[in-house]
Coordinates of C-alpha atoms in Angstrom, one line a residue:
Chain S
X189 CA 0.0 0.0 0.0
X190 CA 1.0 3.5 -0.9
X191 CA 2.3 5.2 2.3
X192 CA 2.3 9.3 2.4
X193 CA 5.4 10.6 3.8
X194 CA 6.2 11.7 6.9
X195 CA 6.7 15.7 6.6
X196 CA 8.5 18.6 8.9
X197 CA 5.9 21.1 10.0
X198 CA 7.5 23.8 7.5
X199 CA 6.6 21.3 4.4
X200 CA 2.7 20.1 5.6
X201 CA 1.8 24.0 6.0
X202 CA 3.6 24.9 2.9
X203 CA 1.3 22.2 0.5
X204 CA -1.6 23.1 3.3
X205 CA -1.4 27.2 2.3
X206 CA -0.6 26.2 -1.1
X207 CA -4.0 24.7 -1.3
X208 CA -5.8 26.9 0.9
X209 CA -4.4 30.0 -1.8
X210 CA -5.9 27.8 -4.9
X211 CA -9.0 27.8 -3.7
X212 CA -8.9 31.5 -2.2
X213 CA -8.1 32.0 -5.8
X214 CA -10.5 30.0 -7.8
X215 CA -13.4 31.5 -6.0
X216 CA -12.1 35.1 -5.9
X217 CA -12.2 34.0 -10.1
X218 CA -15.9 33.2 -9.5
X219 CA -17.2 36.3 -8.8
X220 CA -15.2 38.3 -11.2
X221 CA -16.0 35.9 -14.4
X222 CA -19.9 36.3 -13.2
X223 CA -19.1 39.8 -12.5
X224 CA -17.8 40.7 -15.2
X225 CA -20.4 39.2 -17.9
X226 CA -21.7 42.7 -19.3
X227 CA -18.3 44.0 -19.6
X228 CA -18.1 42.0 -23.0
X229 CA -20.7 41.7 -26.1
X230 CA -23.4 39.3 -25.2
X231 CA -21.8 36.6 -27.9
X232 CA -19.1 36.6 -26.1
X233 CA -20.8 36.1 -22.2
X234 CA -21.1 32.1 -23.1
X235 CA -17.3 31.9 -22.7
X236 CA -17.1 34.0 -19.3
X237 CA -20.0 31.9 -17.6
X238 CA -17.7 28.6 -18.8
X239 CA -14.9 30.4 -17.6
X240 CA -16.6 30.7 -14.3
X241 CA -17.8 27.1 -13.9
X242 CA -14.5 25.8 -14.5
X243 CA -13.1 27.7 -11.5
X244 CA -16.2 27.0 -9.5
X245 CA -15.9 23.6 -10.1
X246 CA -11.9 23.9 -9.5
X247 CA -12.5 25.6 -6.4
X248 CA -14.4 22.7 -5.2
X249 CA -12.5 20.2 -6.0
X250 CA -9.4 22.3 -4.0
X251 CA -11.9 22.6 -0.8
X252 CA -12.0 18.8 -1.0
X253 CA -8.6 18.2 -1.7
X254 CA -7.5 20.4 1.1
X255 CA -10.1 18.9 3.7
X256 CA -8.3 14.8 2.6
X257 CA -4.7 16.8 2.9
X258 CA -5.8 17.7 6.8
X259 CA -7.0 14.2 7.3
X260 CA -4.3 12.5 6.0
X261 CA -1.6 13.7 8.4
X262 CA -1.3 14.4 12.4
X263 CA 1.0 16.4 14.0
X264 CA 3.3 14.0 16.0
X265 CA 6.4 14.7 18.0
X266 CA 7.3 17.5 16.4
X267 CA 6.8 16.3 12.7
X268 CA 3.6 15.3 10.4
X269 CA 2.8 11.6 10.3
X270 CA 0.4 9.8 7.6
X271 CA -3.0 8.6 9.6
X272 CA -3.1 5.8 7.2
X273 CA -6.2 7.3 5.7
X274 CA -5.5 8.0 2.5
X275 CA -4.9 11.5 0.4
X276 CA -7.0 12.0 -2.2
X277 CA -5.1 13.1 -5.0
X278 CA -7.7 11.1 -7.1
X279 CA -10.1 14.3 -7.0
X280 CA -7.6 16.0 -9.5
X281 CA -8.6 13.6 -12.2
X282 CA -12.2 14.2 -10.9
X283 CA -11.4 17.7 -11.8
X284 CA -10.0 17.5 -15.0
X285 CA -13.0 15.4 -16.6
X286 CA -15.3 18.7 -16.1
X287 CA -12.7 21.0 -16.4
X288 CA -10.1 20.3 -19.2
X289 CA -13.2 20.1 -21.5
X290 CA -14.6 23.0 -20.5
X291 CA -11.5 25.0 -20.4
X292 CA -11.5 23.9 -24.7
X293 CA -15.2 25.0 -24.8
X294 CA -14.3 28.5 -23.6
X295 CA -11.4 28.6 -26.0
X296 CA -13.6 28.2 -29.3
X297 CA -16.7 29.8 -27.8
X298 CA -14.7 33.0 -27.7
X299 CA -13.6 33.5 -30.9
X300 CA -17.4 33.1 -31.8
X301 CA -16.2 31.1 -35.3
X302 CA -18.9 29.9 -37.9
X303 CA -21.4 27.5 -35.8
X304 CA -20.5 24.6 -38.1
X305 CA -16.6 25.0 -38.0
X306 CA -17.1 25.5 -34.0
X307 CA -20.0 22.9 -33.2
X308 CA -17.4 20.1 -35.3
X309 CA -14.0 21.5 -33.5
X310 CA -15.7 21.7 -29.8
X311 CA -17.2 18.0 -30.3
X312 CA -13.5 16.5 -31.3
X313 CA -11.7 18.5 -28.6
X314 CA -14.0 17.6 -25.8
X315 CA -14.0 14.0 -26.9
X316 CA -10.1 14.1 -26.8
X317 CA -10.1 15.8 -23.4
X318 CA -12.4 12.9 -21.9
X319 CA -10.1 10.3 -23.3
X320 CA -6.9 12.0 -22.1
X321 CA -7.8 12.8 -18.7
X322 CA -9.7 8.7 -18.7
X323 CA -6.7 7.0 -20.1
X324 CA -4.3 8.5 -17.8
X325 CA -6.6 7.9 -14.0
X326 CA -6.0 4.5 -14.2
X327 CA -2.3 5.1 -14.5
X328 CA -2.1 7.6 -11.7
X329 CA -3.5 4.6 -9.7
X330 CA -0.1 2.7 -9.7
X331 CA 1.8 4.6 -7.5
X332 CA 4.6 2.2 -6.4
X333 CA 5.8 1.9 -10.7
X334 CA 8.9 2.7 -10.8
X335 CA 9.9 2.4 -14.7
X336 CA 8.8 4.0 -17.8
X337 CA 7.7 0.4 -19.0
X338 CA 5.1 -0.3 -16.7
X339 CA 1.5 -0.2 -16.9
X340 CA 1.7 3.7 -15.3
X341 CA 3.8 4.2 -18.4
X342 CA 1.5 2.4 -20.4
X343 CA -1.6 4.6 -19.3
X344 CA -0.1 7.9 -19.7
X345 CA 1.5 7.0 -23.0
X346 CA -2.5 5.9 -24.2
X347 CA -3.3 9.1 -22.5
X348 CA -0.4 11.1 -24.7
X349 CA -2.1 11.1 -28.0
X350 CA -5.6 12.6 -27.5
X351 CA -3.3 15.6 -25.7
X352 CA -1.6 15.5 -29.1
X353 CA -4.2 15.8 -31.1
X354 CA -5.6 18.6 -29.1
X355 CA -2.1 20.6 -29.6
X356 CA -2.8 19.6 -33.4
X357 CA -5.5 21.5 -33.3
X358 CA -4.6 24.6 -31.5
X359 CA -1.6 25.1 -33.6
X360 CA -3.1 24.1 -36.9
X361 CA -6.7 23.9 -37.4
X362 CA -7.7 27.3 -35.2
X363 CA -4.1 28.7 -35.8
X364 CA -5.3 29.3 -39.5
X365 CA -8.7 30.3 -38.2
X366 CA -6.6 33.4 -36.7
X367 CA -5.6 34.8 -40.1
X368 CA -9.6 36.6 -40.1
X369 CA -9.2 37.8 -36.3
X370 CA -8.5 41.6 -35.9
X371 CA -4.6 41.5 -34.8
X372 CA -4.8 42.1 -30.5
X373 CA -7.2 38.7 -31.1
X374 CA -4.2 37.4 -33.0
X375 CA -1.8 38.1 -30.5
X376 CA -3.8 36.6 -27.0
X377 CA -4.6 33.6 -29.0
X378 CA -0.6 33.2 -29.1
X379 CA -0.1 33.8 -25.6
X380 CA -3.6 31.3 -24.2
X381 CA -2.0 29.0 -26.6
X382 CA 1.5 29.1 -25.1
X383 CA -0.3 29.5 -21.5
X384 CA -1.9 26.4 -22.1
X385 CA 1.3 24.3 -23.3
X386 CA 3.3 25.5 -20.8
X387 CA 0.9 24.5 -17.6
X388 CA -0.7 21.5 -19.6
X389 CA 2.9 20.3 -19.6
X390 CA 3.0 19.9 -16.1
X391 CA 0.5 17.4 -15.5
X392 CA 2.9 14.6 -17.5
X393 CA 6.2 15.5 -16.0
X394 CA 3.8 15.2 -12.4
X395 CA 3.1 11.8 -13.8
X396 CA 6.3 10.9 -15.0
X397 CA 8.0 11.4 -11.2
X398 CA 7.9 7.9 -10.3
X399 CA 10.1 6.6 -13.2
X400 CA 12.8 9.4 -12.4
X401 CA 12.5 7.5 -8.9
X402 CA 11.5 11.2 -6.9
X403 CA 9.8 9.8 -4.3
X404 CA 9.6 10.8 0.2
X405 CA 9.0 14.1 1.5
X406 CA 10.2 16.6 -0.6
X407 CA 9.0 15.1 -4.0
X408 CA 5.2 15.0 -2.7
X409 CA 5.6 18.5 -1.2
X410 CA 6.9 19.9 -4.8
X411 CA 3.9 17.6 -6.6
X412 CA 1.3 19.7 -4.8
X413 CA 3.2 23.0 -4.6
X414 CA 3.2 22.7 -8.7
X415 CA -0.5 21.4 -8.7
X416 CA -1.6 24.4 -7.5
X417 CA -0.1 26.4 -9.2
X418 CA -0.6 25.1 -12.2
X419 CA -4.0 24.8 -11.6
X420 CA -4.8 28.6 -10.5
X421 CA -2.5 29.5 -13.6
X422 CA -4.4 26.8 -16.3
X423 CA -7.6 27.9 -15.0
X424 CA -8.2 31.2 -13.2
X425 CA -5.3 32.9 -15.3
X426 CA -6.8 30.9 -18.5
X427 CA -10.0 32.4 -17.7
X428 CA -8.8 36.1 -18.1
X429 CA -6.7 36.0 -21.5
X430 CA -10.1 34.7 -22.2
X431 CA -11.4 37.9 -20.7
X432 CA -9.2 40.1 -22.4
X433 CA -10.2 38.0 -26.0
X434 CA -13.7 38.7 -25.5
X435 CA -13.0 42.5 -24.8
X436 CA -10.9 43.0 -27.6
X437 CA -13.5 41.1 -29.8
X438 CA -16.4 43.2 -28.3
X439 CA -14.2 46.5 -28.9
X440 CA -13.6 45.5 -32.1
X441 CA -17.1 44.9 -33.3
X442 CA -17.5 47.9 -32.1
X443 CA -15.6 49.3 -34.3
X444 CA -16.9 47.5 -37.2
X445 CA -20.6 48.7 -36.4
X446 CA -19.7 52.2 -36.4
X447 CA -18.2 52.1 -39.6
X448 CA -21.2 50.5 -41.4
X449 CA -23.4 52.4 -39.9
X450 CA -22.1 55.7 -40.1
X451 CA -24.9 57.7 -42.0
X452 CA -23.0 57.9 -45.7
X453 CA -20.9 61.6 -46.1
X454 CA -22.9 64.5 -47.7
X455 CA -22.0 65.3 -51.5
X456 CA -21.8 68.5 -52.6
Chain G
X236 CA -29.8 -7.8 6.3
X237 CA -28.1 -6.5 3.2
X238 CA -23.9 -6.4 3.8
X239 CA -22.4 -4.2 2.0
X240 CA -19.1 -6.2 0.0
X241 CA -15.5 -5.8 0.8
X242 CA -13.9 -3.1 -1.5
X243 CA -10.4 -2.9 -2.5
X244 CA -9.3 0.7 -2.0
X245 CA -9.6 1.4 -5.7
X246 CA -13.1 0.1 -6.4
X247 CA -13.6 2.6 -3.0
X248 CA -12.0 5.6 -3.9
X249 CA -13.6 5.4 -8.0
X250 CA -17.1 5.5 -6.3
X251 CA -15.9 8.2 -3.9
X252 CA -14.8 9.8 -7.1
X253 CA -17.6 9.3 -9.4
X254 CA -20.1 11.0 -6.5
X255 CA -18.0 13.6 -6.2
X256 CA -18.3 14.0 -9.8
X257 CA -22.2 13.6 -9.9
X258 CA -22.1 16.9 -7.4
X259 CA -19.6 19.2 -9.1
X260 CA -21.4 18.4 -12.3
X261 CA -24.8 18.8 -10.7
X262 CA -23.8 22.0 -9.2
X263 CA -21.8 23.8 -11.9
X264 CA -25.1 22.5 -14.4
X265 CA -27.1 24.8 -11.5
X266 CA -25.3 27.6 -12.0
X267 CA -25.2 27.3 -15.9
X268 CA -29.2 27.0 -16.0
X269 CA -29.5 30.3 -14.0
X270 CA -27.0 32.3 -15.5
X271 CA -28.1 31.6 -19.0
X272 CA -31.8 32.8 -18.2
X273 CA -31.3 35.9 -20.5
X274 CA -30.2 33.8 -23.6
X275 CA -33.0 32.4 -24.1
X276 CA -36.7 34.5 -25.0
X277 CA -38.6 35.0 -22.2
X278 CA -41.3 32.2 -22.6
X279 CA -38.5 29.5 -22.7
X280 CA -36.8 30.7 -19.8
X281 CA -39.4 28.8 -17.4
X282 CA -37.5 25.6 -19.0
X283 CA -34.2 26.3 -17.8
X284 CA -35.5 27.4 -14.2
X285 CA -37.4 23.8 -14.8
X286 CA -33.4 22.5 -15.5
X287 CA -31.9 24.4 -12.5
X288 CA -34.1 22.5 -9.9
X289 CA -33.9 19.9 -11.4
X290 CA -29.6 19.7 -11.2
X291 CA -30.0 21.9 -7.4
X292 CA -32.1 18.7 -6.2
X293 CA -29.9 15.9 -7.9
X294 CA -26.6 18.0 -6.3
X295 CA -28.2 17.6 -2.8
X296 CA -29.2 14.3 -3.4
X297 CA -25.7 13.2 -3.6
X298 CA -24.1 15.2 -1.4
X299 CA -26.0 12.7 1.2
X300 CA -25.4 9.7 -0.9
X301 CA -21.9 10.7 -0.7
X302 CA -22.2 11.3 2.9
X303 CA -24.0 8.0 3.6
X304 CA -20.5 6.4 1.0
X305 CA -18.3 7.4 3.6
X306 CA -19.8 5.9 6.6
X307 CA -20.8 2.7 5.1
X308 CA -17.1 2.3 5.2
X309 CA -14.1 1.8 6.6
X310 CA -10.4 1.2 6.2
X311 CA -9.2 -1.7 7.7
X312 CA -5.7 -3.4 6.4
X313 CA -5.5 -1.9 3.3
X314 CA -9.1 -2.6 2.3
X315 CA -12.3 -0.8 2.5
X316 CA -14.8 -2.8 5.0
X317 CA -18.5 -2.3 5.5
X318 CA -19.4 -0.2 8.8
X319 CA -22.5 -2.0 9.6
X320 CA -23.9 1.6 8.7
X321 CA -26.2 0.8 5.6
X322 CA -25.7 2.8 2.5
X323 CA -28.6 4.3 1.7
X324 CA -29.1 3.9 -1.9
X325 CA -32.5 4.9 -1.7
X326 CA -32.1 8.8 -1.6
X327 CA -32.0 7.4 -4.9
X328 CA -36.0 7.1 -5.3
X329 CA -36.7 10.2 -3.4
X330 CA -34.3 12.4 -5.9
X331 CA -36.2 10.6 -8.7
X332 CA -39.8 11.2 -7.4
X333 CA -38.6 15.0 -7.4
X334 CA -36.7 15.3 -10.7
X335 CA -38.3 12.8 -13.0
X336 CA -41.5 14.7 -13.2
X337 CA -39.7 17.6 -13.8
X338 CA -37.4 16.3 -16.4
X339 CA -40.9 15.7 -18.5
X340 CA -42.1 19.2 -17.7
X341 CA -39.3 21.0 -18.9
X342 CA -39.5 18.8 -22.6
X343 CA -42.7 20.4 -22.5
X344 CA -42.5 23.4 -21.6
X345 CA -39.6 24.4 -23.9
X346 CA -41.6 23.1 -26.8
X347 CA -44.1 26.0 -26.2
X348 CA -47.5 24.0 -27.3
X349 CA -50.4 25.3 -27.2
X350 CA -51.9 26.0 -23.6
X351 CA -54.5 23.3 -23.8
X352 CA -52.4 20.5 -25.3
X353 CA -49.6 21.2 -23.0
X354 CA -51.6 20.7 -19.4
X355 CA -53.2 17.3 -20.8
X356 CA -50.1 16.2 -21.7
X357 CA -48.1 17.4 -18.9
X358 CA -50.5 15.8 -16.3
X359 CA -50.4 12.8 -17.8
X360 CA -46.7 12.4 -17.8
X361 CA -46.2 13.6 -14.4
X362 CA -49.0 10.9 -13.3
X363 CA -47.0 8.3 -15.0
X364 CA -43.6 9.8 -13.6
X365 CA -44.6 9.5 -9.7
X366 CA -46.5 6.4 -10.5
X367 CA -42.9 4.8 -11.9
X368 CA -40.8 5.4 -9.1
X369 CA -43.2 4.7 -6.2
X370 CA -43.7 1.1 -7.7
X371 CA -40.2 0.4 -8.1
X372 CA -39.3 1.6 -4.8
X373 CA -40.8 -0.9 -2.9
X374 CA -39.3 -3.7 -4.8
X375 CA -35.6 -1.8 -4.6
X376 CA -35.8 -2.6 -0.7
X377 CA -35.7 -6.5 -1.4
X378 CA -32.3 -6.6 -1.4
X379 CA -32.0 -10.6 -1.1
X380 CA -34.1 -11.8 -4.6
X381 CA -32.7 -13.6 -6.9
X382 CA -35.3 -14.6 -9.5
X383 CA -37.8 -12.2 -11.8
X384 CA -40.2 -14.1 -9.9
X385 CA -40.3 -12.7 -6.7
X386 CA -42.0 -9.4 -5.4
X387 CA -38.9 -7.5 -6.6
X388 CA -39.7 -8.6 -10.1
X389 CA -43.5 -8.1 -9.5
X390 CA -43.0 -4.1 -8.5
X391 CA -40.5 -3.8 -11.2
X392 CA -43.0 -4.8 -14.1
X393 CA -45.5 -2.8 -12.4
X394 CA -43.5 0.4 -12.6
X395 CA -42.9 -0.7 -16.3
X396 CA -46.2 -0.2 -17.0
X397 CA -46.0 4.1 -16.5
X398 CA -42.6 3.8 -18.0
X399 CA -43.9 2.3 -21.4
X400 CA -46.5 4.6 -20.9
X401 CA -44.5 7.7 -21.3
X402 CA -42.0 6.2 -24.0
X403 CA -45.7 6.3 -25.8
X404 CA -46.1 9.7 -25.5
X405 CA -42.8 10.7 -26.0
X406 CA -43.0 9.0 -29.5
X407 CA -46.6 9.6 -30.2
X408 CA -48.7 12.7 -29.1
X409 CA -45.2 14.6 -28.9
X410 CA -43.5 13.5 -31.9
X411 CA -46.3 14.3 -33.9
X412 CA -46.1 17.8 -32.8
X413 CA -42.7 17.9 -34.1
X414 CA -43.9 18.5 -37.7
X415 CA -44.7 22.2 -37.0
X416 CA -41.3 23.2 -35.2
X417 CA -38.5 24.5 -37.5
X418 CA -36.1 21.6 -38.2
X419 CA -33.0 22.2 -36.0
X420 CA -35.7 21.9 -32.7
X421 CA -36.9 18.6 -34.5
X422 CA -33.7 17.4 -34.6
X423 CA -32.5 18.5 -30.8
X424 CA -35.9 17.0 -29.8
X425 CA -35.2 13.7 -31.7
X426 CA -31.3 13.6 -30.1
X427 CA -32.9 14.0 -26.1
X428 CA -35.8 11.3 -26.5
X429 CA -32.7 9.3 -27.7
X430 CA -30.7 10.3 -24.5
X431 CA -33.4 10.2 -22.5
X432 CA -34.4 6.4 -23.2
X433 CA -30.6 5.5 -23.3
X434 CA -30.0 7.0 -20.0
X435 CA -33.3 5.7 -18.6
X436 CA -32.9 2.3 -19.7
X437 CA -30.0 2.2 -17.1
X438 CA -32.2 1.7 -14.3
X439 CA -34.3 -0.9 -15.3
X440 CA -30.8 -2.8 -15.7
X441 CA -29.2 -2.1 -12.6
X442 CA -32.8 -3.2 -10.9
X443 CA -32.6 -6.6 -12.4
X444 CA -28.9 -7.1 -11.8
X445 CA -29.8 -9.2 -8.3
X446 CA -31.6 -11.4 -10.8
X447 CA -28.4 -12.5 -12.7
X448 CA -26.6 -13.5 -9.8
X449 CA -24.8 -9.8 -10.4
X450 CA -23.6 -9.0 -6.8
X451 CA -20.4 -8.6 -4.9
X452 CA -18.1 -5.7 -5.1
X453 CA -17.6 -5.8 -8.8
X454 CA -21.4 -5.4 -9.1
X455 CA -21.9 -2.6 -6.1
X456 CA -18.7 -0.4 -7.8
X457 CA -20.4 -1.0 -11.4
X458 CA -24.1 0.3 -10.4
X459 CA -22.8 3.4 -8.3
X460 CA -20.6 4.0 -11.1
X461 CA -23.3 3.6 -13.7
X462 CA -25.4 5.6 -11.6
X463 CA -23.4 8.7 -11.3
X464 CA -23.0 8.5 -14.9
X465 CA -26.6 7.9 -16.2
X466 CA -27.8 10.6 -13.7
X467 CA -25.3 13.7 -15.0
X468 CA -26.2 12.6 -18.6
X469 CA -29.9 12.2 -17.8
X470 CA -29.9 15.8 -15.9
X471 CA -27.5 17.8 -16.3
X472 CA -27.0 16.8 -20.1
X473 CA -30.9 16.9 -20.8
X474 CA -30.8 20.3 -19.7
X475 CA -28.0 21.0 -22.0
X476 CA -30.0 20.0 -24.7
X477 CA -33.0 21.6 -23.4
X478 CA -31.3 24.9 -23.4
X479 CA -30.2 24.0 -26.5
X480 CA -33.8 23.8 -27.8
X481 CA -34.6 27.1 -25.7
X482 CA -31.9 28.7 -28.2
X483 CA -32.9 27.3 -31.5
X484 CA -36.4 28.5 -30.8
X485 CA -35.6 31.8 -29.6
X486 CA -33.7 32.0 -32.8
X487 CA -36.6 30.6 -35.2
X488 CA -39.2 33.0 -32.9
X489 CA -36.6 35.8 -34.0
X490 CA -36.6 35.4 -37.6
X491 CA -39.8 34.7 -38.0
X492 CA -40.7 38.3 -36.1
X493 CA -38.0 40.0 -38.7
X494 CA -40.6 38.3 -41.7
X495 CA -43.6 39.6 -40.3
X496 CA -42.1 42.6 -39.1
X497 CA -40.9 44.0 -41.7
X498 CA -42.0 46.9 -43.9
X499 CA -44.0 45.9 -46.9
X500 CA -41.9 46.5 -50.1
X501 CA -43.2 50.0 -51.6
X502 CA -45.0 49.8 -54.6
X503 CA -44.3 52.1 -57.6

């Protein structure tokens, strides 16, 4: 059985405040996503109220995680023991199956593409998202693996191609669809897009710890320090370059309206 | 009396998971049905209200059933035994009693029949909907049959009866009044009767599993897990399509105005 290390005070209140600022910060997200829904063009209020469920649902998930963290440890003699009941880092995965989708959805909802082109892009990258976040639970299950060649590796490699094919399409499909968005779009696509890959690319290497043989103490308090911050980064700061999107959409519509319907000049 | 089976600490923790799962979804459904009240015309929007009960009950309801999880077990070298507490699997029946009815009303409603049509139609379902769950309940509490012949097969064909009775309607009376809605509502309608009999149909299933000899741990972590599923499908993606429908008409209400609206072509 999978045995939680035993950790110095400074290390369990580290991965405890850790949590605690995740979910401070995925509800504080809440109320400004809601908040903030007739700041943008009503087209573009679909993608804030997504945004806001994913870090309503995140924030859940974090207020759950963090109550299993508590139970799993005591303090004893100076140092935090395991109980024996087990952490929950299970609830992550829980997370992911709502959110990872979701967090796509608001992606294409935003840039408010031709229904067909969207409806066919969001039903292949939420299908994807499922089967990544599916393939690689039973993986995460097999915590004492120790080698790249084991069924953990096995999982996560099955897991690997739908997250593939999901950076297939960012980079090609709704890369080109950029070419017809007004150039500040343009540019926060680039940057959601490089957001995305660079916490995204967490989540594996997290995975991948056990084959590098980081194990004890310090290696569980970095995987939950990185967690949550990936997490607060993937979702809450996901959720405003898809703020700022739909503001620079809704500013330039704007624009567009007033010049088609400014009244035609006088002639002489 | 019923025992609840041994669980290894994986079949434990996916249930623990998937209830979890059936409550965030429930929950962030809740706040998606009330937030998108204004994207839909007004005579629609009693729908999604319809929608947002329905996902606020179902996220109560397994918040206990969750609640009840956890102290039908406990951890006891390295697997999950039973507590002697039972699991109550029957907040089950008193969630459906609530939500099934209103799963029917909201079809309706978002339809927008005519006044007269509607109220037949919507007592009758409702009637059928109540009289469904309260005959299966009774036969749910025989834990211990093992044949179709036995009073746990006699209340489940009884609650057939309604349940055929509304697969009638469903496919009769309303599909017939599919011939005057514009063709993308057709087409939503004819994707949730499908969802709606493939998620129904679950139940039915898991009822008859004693039957098959289906029992033991396997069988417990398979029904909670089919459970969870069927449920967030049946409710919180019914409503998705429901507010899909709400859309599609307001859209088809809106163009329609524009024809009739419109100024009448000046003749020379």
């Amino acid at each position: 059985m999978f045995e939680m290390p035993t950790l110095s005070i400074g290390q369990y209140t580290l991965v405890y405040n850790m949590l605690s600022f995740a979910i401070a910060s995925m509800f504080a997200a809440f109320v400004f996503f809601i908040m903030s829904q007739n700041r943008v063009a009503p087209k573009y209020r679909i993608s804030l109220m997504v945004s806001a469920l994913v870090v309503g649902i995140a924030g859940y998930h974090y207020f759950r995680i963090f109550g299993s963290w508590t139970e799993a440890y005591q303090l004893s003699g100076g140092v935090y023991e395991a109980t024996g009941k087990p952490f929950n880092d299970a609830y992550r995965y829980v997370d992911w199956l709502l959110t990872v989708p979701l967090l796509l959805v608001e992606l294409v909802l935003v840039l408010g593409l031709a229904r067909s082109k969207a409806n066919s892009m969001l039903t292949r990258l939420v299908i994807a998202a499922i089967a990544m976040i599916a393939l690689g639970y039973p993986g995460e299950l097999i915590k004492d693996a120790t080698s790249m060649f084991s069924d953990r590796g096995l999982w996560g490699l099955l897991s690997t191609f739908p997250f593939l094919y999901i950076l297939y399409v960012l980079w090609g499909e709704l890369g080109k669809a950029m070419a017809s968005q007004p150039p500040r779009v343009a540019k926060l696509f680039e940057g959601i897009r490089w957001l995305l890959l660079a916490t995204w690319g967490f989540y594996p290497i997290a995975y991948m710890m056990p084959f590098f043989g980081l194990s004890g103490a310090g290696a569980e308090v970095g995987l939950q320090v990185g967690y949550s911050i990936a997490d607060v980064l993937a979702k809450a700061g996901y959720g405003l370059m898809i703020y700022a999107i739909a503001r620079a959409k809704t500013e330039a519509d704007a624009e567009f309206e007033e010049v088609i319907s400014a009244p035609a000049p006088a002639v002489a």
